[in-house]
Tab-separated table of C-alpha atoms and ligand atoms in Angstrom:
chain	number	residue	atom	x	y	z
I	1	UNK	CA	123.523	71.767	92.934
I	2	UNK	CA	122.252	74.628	94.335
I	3	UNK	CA	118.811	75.559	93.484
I	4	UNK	CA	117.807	79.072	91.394
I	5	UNK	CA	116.201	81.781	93.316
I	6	UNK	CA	112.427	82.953	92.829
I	7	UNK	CA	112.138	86.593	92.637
I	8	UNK	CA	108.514	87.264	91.853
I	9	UNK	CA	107.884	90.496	90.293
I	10	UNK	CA	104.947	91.861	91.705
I	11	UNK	CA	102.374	94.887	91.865
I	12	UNK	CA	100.632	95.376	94.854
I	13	UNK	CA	97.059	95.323	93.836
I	14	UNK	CA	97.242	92.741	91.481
I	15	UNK	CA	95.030	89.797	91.672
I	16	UNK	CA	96.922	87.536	89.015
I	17	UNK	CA	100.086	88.397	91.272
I	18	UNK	CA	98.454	87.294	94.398
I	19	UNK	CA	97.493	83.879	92.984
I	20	UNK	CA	101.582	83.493	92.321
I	21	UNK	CA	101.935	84.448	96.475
I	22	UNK	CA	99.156	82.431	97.622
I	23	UNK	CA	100.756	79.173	95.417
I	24	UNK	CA	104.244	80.098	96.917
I	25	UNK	CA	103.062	80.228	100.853
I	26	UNK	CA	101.054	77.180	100.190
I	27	UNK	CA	104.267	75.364	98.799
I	28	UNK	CA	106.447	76.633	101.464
I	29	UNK	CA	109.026	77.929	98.793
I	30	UNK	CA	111.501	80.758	99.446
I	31	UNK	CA	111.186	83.701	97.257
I	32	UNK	CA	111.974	87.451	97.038
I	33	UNK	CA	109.270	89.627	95.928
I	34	UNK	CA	110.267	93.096	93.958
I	35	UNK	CA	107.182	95.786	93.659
I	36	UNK	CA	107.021	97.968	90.640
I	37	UNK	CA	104.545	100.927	89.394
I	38	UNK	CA	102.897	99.093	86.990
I	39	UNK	CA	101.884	103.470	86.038
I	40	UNK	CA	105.763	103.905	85.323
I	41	UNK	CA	107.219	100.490	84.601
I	42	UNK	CA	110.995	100.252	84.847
I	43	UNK	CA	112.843	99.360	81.348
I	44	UNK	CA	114.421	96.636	83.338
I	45	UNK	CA	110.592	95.163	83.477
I	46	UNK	CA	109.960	95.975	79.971
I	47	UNK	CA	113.150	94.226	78.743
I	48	UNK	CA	111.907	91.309	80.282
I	49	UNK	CA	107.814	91.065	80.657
I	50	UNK	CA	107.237	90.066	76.825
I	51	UNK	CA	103.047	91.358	77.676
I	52	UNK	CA	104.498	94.082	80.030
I	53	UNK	CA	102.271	92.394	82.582
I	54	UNK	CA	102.896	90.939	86.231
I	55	UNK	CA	103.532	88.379	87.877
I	56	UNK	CA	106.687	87.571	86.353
I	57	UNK	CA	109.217	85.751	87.944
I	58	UNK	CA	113.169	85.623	87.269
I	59	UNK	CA	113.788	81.497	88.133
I	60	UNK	CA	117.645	82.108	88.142
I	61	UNK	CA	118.575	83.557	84.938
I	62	UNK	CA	115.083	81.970	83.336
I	63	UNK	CA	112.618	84.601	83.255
I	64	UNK	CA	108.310	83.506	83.092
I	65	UNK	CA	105.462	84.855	82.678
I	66	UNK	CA	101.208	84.339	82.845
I	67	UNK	CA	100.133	83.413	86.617
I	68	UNK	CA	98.272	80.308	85.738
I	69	UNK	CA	102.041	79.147	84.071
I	70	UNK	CA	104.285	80.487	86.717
I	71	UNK	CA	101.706	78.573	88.922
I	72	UNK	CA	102.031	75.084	87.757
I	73	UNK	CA	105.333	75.399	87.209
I	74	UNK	CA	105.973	76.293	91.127
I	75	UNK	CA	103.827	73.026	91.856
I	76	UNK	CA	105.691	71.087	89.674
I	77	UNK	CA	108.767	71.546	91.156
I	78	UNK	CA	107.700	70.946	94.506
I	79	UNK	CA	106.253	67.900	96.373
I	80	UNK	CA	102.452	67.516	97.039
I	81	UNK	CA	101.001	68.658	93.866
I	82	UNK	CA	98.119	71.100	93.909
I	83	UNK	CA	96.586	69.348	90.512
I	84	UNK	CA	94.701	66.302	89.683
I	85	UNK	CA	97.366	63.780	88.296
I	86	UNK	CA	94.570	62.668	85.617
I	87	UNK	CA	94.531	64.238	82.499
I	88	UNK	CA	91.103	64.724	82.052
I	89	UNK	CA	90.641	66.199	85.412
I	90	UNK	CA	94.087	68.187	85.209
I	91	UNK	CA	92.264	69.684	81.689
I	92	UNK	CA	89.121	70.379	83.510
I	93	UNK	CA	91.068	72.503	85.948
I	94	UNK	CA	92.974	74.177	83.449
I	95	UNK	CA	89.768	75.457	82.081
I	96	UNK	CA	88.500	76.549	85.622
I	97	UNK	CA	91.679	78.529	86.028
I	98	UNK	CA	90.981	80.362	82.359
I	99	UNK	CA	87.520	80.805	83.692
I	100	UNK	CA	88.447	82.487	86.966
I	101	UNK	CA	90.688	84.629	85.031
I	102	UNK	CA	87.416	86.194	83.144
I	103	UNK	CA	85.688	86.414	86.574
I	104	UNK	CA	88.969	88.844	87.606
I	105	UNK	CA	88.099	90.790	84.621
I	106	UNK	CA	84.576	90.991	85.133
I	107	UNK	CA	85.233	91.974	88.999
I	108	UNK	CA	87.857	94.843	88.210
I	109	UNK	CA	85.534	95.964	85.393
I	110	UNK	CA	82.663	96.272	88.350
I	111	UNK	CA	84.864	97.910	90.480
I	112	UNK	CA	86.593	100.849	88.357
I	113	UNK	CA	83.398	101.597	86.479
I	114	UNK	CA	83.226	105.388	86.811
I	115	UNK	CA	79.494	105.791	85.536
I	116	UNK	CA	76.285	104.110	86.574
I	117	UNK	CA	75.334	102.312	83.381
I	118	UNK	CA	78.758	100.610	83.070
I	119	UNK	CA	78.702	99.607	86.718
I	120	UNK	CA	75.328	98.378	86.586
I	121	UNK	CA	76.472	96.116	83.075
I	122	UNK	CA	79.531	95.114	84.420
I	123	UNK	CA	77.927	94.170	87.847
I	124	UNK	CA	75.705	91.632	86.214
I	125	UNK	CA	78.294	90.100	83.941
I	126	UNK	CA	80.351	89.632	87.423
I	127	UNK	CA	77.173	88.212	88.872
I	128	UNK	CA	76.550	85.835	85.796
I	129	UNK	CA	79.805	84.590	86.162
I	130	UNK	CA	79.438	83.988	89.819
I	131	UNK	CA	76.176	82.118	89.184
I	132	UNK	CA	78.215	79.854	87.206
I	133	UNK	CA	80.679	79.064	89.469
I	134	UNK	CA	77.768	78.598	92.447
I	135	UNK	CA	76.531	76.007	90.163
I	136	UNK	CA	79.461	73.945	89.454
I	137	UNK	CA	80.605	73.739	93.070
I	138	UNK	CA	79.405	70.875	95.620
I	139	UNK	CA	79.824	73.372	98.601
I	140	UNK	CA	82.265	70.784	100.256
I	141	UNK	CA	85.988	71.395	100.847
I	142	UNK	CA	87.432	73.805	98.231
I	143	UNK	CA	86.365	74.246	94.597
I	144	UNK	CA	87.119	70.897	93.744
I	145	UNK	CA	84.905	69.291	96.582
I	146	UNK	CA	88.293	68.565	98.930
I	147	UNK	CA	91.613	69.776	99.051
I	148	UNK	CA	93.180	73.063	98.026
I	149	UNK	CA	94.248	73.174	94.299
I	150	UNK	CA	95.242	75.868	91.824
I	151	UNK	CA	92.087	76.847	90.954
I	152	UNK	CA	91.433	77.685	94.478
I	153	UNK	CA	95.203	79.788	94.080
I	154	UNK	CA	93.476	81.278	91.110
I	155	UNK	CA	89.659	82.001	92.313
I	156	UNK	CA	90.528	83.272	96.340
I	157	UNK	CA	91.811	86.607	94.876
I	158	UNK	CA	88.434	87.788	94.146
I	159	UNK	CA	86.692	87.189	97.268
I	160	UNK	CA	89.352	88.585	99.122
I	161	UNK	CA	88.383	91.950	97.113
I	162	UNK	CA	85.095	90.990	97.364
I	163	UNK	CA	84.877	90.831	101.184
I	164	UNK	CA	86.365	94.146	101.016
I	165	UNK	CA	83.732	95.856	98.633
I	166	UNK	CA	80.963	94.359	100.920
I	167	UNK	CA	82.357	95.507	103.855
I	168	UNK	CA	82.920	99.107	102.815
I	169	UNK	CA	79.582	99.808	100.735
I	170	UNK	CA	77.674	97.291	102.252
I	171	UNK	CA	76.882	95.356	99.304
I	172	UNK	CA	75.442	91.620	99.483
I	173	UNK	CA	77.362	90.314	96.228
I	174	UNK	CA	76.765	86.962	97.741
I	175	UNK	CA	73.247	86.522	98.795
I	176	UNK	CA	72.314	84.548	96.687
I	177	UNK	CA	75.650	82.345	96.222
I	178	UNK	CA	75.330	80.338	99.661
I	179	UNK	CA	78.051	77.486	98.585
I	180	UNK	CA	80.351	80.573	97.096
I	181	UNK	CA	80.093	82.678	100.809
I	182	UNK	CA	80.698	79.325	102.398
I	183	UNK	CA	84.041	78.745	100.132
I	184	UNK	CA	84.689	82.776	100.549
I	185	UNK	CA	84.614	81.865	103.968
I	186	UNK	CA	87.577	78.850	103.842
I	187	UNK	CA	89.599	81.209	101.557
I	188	UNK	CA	89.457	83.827	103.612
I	189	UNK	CA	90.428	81.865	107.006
I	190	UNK	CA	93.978	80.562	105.761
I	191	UNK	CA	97.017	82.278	106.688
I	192	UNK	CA	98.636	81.624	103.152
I	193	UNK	CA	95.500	83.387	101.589
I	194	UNK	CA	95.077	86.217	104.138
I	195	UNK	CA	98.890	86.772	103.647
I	196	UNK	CA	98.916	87.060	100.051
I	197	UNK	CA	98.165	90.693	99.924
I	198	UNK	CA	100.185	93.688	101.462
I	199	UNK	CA	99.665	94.444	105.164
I	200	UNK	CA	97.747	97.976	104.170
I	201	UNK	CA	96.006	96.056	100.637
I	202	UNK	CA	92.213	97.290	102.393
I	203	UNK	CA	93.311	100.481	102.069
I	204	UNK	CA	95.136	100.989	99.060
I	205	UNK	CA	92.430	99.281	97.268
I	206	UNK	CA	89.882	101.610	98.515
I	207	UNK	CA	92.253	104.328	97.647
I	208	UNK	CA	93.034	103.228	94.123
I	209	UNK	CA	89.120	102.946	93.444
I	210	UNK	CA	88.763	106.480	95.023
I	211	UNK	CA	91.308	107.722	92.950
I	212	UNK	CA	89.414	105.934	89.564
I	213	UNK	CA	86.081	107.883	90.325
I	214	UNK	CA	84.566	104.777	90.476
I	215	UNK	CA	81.052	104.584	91.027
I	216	UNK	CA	80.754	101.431	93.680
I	217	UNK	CA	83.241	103.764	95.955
I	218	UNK	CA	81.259	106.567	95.572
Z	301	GSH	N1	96.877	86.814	82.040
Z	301	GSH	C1	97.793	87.501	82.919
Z	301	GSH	C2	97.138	88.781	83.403
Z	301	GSH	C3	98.112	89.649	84.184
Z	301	GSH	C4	97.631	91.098	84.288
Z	301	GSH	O1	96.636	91.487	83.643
Z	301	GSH	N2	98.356	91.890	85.082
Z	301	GSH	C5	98.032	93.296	85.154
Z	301	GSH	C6	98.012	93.806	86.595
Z	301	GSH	S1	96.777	93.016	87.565
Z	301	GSH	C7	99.145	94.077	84.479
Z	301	GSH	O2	100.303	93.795	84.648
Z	301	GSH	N3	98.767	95.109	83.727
Z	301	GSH	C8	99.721	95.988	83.152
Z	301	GSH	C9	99.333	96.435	81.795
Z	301	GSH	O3	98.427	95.828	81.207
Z	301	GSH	O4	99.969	97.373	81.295
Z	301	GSH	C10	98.194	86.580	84.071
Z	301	GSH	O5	97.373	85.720	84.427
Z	301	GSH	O6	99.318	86.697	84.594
């Protein structure tokens, strides 16, 4: 039997989408990757993207949604499984990946904050929730102390942003998060991480936070 096709449907700037990439290149699977304007979604989108979110990915005629789903279900279907077999560990990392997903929203928040008091608030909530993660981690291997799992998939999108905003308004985000640079660090250096994002993603990004008036980029 032939197996379905992955098409993952996919917006360019989006870190939940690049957690879906990054799982996909680690796994070696095959799929086809469709951009949309997430500004002027297609009805074709809408008639199938129950939260009118991305990812979502058409699995044959079986459509799914919610990148920490779409995730697990990619590593379940192939061999070498990016989560803990045990259930109490496979829970814990569930709850990492719901965790990361706050620290997305905390980032972006940060980011596209047009006025100073917003920025500042959102900034330290960001921070906070950095602080958490510094303290959790043993600053071995990845997140979980060895190999690369899907929480790593679901945290790596943020410090490849966050590289980005320290580069370009020479911010020190990190300074204080030595374990966190030193796993930014690992991210960052693996070819299934660094291509996860568009060839021009530095750019665009800067561009879209330009274009939001946001305060960091200004
Ligand atoms: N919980 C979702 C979040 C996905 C999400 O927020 N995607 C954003 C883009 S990064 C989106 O599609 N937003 C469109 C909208 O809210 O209208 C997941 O993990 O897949």
């Amino acid at each position: 039997m032939t197996k379905p096709s992955i098409e993952l449907i996919s917006f360019n700037l989006c870190p939940f989408v690049q957690r879906s990439i990054i799982t996909l290149k680690k796994k070696g699977i095959d799929f086809k990757i469709t951009y949309i304007d997430l500004a002027n979604k297609p009805e074709w989108f809408l008639n199938i993207s129950p939260l009118g979110k991305v990812p979502v990915v058409r699995y044959g005629h079986d459509v799914l949604f919610e990148s920490a789903v779409i995730n697990e279900f990619l590593d379940e279907i192939t061999p070498e499984s990016l989560m803990p077999s045990d259930p109490l560990e496979k829970a814990k990392e569930r709850g990492w990946i719901e965790y990361s997903s706050q620290v997305i929203t905390s980032q972006h928040l940060m980011s596209v904050s047009d006025d100073q008091g917003d920025y500042q608030q959102h900034r330290h909530a960001f921070i906070e929730r950095l602080s958490t993660l510094e303290n959790i981690i043993t600053g071995e291997g990845f997140f979980n102390g060895n190999g690369f799992s899907l929480i790593d998939s679901a945290l790596a999108p943020i410090f490849t942003r966050l590289r980005i905003i320290e580069d370009r308004f020479n911010l020190r985000l990190l300074a204080n998060f030595p374990k966190l640079a030193a796993l930014s660090e690992r991210y960052l250096n693996l070819d299934y991480v660094k291509n996860s994002v568009v060839e021009e993603f530095e750019d665009i990004y800067i561009k879209y936070l330009i274009d939001k008036n946001s305060f960091l980029a200004h």
